[in-house]
Coordinates of C-alpha atoms in Angstrom, one line a residue:
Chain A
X237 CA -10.6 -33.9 6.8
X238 CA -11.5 -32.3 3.3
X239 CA -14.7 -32.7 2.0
X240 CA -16.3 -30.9 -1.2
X241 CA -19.6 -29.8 -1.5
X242 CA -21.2 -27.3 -3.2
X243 CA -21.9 -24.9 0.0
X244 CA -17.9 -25.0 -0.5
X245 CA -18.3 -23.1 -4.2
X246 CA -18.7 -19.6 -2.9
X247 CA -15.2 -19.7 -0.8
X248 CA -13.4 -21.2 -3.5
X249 CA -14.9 -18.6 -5.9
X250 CA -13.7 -16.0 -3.6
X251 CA -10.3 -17.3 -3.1
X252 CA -9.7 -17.7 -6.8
X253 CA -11.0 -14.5 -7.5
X254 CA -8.7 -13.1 -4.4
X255 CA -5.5 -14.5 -6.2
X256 CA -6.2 -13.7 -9.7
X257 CA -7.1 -9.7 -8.8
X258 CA -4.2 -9.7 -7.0
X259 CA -1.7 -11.2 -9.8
X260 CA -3.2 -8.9 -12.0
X261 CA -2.7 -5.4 -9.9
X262 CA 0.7 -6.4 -8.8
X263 CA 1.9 -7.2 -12.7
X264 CA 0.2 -4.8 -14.8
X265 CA 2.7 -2.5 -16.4
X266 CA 0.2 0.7 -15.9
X267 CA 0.7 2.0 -12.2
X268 CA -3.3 3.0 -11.9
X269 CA -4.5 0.0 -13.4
X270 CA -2.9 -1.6 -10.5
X271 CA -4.2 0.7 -8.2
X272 CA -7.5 0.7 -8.5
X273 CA -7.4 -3.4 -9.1
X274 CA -6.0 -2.9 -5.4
X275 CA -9.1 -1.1 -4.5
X276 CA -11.4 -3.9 -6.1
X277 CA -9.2 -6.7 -4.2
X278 CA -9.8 -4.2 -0.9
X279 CA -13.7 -4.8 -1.3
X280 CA -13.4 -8.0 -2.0
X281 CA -11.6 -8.8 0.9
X282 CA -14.2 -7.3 2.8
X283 CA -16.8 -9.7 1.3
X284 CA -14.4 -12.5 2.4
X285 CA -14.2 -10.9 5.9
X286 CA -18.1 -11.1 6.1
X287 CA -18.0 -14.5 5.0
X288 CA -15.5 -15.6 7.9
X289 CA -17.7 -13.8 10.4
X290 CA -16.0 -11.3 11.2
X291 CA -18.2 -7.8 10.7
X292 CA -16.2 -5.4 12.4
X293 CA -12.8 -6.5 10.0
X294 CA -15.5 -6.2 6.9
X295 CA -16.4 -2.7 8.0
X296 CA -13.1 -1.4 8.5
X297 CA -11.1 -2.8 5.4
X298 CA -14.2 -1.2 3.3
X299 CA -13.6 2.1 5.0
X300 CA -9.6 2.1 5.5
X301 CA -8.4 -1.0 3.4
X302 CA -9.9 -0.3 0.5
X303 CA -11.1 3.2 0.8
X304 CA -8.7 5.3 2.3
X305 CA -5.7 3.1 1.3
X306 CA -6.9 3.4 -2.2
X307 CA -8.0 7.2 -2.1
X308 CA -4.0 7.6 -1.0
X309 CA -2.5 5.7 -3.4
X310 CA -4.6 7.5 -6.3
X311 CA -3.1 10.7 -5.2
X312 CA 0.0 10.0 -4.9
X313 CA 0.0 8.5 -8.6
X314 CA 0.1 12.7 -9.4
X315 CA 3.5 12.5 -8.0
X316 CA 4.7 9.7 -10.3
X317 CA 3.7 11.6 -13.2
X318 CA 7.3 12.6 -14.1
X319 CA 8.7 9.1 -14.1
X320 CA 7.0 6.2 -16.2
X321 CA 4.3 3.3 -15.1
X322 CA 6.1 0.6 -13.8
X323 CA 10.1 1.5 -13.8
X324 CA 12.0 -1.4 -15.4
X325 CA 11.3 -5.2 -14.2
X326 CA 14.6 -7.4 -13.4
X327 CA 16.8 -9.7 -15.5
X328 CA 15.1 -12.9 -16.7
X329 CA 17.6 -14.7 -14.6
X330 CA 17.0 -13.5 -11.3
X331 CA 13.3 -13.7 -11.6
X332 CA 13.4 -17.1 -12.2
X333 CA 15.2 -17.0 -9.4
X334 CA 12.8 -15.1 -7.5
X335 CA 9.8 -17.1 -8.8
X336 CA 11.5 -20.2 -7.8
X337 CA 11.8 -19.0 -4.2
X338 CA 8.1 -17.8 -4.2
X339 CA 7.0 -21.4 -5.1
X340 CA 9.2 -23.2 -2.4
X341 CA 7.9 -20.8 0.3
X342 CA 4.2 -21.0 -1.0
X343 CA 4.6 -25.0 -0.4
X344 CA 6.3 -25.1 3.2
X345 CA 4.1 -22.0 4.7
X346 CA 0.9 -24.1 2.8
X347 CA 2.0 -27.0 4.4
X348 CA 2.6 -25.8 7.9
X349 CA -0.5 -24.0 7.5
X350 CA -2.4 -27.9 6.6
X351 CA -0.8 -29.3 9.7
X352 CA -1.6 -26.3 11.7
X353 CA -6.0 -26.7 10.6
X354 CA -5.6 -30.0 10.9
X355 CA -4.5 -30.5 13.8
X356 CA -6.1 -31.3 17.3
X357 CA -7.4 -28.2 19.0
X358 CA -5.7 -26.6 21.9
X359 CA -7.4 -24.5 24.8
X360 CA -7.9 -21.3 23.2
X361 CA -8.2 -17.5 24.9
X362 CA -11.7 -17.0 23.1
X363 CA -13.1 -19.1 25.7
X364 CA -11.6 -16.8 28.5
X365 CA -12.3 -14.0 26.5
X366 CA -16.4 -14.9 26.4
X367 CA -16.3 -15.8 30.0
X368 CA -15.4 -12.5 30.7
X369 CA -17.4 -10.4 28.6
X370 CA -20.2 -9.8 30.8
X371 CA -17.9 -8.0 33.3
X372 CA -16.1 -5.7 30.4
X373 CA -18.4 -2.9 30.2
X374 CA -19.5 -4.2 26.7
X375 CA -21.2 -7.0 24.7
X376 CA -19.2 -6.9 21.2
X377 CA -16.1 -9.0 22.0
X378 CA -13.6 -7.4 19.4
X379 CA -14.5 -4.1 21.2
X380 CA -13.8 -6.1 24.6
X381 CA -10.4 -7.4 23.6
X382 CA -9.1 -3.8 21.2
X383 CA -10.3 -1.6 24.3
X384 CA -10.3 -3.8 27.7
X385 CA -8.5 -6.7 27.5
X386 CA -5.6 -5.2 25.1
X387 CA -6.4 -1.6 25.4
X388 CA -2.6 -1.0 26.1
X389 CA -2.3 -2.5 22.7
X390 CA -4.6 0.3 21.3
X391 CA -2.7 2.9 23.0
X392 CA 0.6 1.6 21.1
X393 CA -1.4 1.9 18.2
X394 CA -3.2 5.3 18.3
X395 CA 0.7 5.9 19.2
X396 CA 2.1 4.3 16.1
X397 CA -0.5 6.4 14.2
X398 CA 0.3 9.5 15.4
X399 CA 4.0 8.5 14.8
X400 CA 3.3 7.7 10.9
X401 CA 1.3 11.3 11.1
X402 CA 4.1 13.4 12.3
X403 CA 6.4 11.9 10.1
X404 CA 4.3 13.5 7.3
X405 CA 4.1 16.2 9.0
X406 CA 7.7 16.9 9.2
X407 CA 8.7 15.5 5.3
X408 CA 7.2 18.4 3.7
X409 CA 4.2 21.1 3.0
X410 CA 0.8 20.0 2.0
X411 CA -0.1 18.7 -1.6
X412 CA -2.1 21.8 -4.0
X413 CA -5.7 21.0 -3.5
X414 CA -8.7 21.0 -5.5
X415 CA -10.7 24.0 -7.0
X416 CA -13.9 24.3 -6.7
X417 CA -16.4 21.5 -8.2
X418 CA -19.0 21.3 -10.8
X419 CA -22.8 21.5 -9.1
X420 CA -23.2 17.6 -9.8
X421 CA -20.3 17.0 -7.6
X422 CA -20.8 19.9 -5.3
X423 CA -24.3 18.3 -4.5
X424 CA -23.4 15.2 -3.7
X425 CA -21.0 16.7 -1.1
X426 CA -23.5 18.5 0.6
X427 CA -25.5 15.0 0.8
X428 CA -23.1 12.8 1.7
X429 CA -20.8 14.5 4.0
X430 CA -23.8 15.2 6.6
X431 CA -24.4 11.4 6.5
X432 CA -20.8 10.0 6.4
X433 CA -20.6 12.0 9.8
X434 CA -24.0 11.1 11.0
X435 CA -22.6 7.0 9.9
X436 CA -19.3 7.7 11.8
X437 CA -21.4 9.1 15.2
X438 CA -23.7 5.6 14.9
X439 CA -20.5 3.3 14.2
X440 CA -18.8 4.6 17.4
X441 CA -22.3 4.5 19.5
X442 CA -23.2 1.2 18.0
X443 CA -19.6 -0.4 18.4
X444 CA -20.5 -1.5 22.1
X445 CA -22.9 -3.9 21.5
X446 CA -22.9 -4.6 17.9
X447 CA -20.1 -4.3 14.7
X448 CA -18.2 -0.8 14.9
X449 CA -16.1 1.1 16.7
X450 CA -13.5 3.5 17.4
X451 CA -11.8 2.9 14.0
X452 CA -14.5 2.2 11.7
X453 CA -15.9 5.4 12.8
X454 CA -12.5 7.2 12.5
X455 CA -12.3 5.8 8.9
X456 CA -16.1 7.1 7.8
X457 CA -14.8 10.6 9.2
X458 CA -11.4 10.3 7.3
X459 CA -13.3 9.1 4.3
X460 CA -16.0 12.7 4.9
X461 CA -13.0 14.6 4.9
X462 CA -11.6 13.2 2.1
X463 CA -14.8 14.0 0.0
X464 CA -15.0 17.4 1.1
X465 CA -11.2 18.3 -0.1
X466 CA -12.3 16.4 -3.5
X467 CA -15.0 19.1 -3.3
X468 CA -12.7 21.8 -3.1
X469 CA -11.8 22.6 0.7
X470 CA -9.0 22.8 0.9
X471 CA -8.8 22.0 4.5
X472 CA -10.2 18.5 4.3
X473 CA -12.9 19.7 7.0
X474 CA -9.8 19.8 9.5
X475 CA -9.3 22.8 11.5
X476 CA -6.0 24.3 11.9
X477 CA -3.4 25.8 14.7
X478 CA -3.9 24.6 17.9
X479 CA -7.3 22.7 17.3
X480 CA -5.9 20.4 14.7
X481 CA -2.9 19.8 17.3
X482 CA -5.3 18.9 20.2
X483 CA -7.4 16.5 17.7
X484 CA -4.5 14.8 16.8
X485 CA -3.6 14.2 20.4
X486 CA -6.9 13.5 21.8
X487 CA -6.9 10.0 21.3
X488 CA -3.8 9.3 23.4
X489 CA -4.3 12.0 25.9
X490 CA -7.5 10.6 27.3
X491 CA -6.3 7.0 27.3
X492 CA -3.4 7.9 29.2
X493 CA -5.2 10.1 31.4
X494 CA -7.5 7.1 32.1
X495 CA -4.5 4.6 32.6
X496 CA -2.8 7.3 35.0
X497 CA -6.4 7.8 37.1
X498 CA -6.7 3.8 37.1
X499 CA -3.6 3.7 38.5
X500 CA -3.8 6.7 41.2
X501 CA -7.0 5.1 41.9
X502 CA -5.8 2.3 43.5
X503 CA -5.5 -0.4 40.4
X504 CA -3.2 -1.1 37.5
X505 CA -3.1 0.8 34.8
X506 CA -6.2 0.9 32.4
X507 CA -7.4 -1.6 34.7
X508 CA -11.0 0.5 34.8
X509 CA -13.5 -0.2 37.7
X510 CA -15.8 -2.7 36.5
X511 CA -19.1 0.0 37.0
X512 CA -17.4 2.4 34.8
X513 CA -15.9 0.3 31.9
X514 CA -18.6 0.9 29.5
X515 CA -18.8 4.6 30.4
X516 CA -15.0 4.9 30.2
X517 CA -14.8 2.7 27.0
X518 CA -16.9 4.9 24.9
X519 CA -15.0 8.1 26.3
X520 CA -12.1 6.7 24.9
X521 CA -13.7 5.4 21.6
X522 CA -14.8 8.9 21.2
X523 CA -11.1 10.6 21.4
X524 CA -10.0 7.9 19.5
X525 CA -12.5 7.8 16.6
X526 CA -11.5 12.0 16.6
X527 CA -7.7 11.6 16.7
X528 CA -7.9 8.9 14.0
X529 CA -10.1 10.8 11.8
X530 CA -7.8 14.1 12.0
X531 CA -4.8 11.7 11.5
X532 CA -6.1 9.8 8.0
X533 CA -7.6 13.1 6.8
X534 CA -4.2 15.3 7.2
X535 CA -2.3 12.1 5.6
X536 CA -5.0 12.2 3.2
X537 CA -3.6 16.2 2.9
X538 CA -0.4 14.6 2.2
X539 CA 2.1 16.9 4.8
X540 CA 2.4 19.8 6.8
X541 CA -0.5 22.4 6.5
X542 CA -0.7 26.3 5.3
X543 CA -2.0 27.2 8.4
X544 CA 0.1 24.4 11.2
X545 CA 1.4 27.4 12.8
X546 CA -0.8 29.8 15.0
X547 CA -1.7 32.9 14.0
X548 CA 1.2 34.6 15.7
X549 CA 4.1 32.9 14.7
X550 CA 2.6 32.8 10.9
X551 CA 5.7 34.2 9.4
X552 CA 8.3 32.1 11.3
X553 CA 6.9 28.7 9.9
X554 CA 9.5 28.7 6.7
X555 CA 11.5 25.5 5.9
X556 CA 14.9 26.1 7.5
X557 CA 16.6 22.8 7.2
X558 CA 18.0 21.4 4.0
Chain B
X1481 CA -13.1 -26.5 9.1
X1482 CA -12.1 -26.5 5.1
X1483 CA -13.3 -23.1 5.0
X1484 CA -10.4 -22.3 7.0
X1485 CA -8.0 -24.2 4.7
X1486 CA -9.3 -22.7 1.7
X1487 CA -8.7 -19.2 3.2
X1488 CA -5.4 -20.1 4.9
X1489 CA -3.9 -21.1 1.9
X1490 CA -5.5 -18.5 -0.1
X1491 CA -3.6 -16.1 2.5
X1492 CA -0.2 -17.9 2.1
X1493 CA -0.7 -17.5 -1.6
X1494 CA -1.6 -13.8 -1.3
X1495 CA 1.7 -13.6 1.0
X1496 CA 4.0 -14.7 -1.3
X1497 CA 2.5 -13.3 -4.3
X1498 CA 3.3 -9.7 -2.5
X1499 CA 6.9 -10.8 -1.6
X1500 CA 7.9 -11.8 -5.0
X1501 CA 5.9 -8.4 -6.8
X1502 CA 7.8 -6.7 -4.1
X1503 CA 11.8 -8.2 -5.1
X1504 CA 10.7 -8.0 -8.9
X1505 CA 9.8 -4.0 -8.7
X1506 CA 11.7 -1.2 -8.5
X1507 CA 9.6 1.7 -8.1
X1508 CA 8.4 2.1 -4.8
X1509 CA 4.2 2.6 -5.5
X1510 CA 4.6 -0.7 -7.7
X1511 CA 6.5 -2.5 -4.3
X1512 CA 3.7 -0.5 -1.6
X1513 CA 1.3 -1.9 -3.5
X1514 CA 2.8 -5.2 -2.8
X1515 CA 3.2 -5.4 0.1
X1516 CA 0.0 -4.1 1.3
X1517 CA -1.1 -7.1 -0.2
X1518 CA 1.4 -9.3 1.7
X1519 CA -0.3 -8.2 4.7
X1520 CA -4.3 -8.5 3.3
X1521 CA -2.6 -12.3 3.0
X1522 CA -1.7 -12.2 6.6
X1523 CA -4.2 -11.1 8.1
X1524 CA -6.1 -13.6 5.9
X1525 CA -4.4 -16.4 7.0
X1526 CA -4.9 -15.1 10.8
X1527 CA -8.4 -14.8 10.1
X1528 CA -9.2 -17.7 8.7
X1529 CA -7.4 -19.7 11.7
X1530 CA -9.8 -17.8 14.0
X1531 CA -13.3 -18.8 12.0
X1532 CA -14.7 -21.9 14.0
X1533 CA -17.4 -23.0 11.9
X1534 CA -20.9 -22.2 11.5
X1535 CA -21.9 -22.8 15.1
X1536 CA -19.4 -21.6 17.1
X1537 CA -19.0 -17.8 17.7
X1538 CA -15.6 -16.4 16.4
X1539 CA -12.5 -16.2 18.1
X1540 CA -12.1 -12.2 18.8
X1541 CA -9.0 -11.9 19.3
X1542 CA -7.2 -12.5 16.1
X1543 CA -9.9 -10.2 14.9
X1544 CA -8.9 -7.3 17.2
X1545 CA -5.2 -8.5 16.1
X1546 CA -6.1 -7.4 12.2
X1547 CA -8.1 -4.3 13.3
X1548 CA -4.9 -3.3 14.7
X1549 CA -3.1 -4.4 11.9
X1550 CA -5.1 -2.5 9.3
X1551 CA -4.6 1.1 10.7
X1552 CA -1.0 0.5 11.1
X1553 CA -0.7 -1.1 7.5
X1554 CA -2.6 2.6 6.6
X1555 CA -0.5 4.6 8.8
X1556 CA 2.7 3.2 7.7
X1557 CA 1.5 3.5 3.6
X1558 CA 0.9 7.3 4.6
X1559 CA 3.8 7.8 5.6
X1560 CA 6.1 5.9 2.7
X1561 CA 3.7 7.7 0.0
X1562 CA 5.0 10.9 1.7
X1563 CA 8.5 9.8 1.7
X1564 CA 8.4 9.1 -1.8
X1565 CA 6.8 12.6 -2.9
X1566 CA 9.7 14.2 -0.9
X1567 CA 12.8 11.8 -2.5
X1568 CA 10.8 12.6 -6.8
X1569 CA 11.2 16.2 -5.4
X1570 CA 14.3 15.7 -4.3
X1571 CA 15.4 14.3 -7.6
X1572 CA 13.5 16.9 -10.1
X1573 CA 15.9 19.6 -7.9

């Protein structure tokens, strides 16, 4: 049943506010207008996230929602520099059209969505999900479901991320970076990217027992390496050869080669003995939280690196397919 | 919980505001754009079902569900920002 009361002002603030910076970003005729009203309605998702209890999602859409989403968009605004802002909206007829269809589907998802809260409540998996916590290896339960009781779900994803990353890889050569920065900005770098890393280590330590984890931490990294190419490296803090080719594939090496053990051990796969889970969850939050940082940061590069071939082969690494 | 109406709505709102933007536009940054925030409405409306009011802990699972669902949103941005710089070069040539 609905009832108003003024403990209710803050969510409907929220929600307004949600709608309204989104209209605007998605409408406004200057591309980076829109881009960094993205990055506002990033944040304030985040606040939202906090407000439905949920920490860990409030951490990580800060750090890769908002942060990193938005530090990519930026840069790739340079490469819409030739064309104009928004390239020319439709006929008036089919955006009626358009908005018409918007309206209709607004109503029927709104009110399947009524019926759906509304409704009685059915047994739900949280309850397993608590009952089993004490026996996962540890005592945050988004870390017990993204890396016990789904962690093949995780693999697929540190998977699909890799995918997305060699994808960039293989479109085209890096973007030009940055020369070197003033002193203002050249101090701050040597401040913050210390602690970012020093953040990211606590967010993967603390992501047992409390908010963080694995991706959080792989976002703050990301985010450090980020700064430092603003700064003027030009590497993004990454290494390069065979070392940024082993980072990249950390993540999914070690989950496999815990899967694989599991299952020469005697049990399923990634089904991990129940003395070792926490041990074996934060070895695998540790590759992950590497490979995820390497990945974002060489996104963040925007394609294949001067230096992706070793030393040796330096000369063969030309483009030879048109 | 109304909270959870408020926000579910909100979501389907968000959701629909992203698919229109997204047949309206036809640049790609202007259609990313929307649908990144297509999916900030789904995972809103995901979230919001899993909120159980002020004295019940939080379902975790849809929350894991998002986490997931950020990185890939991220991932898959990466990769369409990358496609696009290669097709503008494609075109200056």
């Amino acid at each position: 049943m609905i009832y108003l009361s003024l403990t209710l002002l803050p969510d409907l603030l929220l929600a307004a506010m949600l709608i309204g910076i989104a209209w605007v970003a998605l409408s406004s005729a200057d591309l980076r207008r829109g881009v960094i009203l993205f990055i506002a309605f990033g944040l304030l998702l985040a606040i939202v996230w906090a407000r439905l209890h949920a920490p860990d999602l409030a951490l990580a859409e800060a750090a890769i929602g908002a942060g990193l989403s938005g530090a990519l968009l930026l840069i790739a605004l340079r490469d819409e520099a030739g064309g104009n802002g928004v390239a020319g909206r439709v006929s008036p007829g089919r955006r009626w059209v358009v908005d018409l269809f918007a309206l209709i589907m607004t109503g029927m998802i709104g009110w399947a969505l009524w019926h759906a809260v509304n409704a009685d409540p059915l047994d739900r998996l949280a309850t397993l999900a608590y009952d089993m916590l004490g026996r996962s290896g540890v005592s945050n339960p988004v870390t017990a479901v993204l890396l016990n009781y789904r962690g093949y779900d995780t693999l697929l994803e540190l998977v699909v991320v890799l995918t997305a990353v060699l994808g960039v890889l293989v479109i085209g050569s890096e973007r030009r970076g940055y020369r070197r920065a003033g002193p203002v900005f050249c101090g701050l770098v040597r401040w913050l990217v210390p602690l970012l890393i020093l953040g990211a280590g606590y967010l993967l330590w603390v992501g047992a027992h409390a908010p963080g984890g694995a991706f959080q931490a792989g976002a703050t990294l990301a985010a450090a390496g980020v700064v430092l190419r603003l700064g003027g490296h030009h590497s993004a803090g990454l290494p390069g050869g065979y070392a940024l080719r082993a980072a990249l594939a950390a993540g999914i090496g070690l989950f496999l080669s815990v899967g694989v053990g599991t299952t020469l051990n005697g049990g399923r796969f990634l089904q991990y003995p129940e003395a070792w889970s926490g041990t074996l969850i934060l070895l695998i939050e540790s590759a992950a939280t590497v490979s995820i940082a390497a990945a974002l940061a060489l996104a963040y590069r925007g394609g294949r690196p001067d230096d992706w071939m070793p030393r040796k082969n330096r000369g063969a690494g030309r483009e030879v397919c048109r | 919980m109304t909270q959870t109406l408020i926000y579910a709505l909100t979501g389907s709102a968000l959701f629909m505001l992203g698919v229109r933007a997204a047949l309206l536009h036809q640049a790609l940054l202007p259609r990313l754009l929307a649908l990144n925030v297509s999916g900030a409405g789904v995972f809103l409306v995901f979230v919001s079902l899993a909120y159980r009011g002020e004295s019940m802990p939080t379902d975790p699972i849809p929350h894991a569900l998002v986490l997931t669902g950020l990185v890939v949103a991220i991932s898959a941005t990466a990769l369409a920002l990358a496609l696009n710089r290669r097709l503008r070069e494609m075109d200056d040539e």
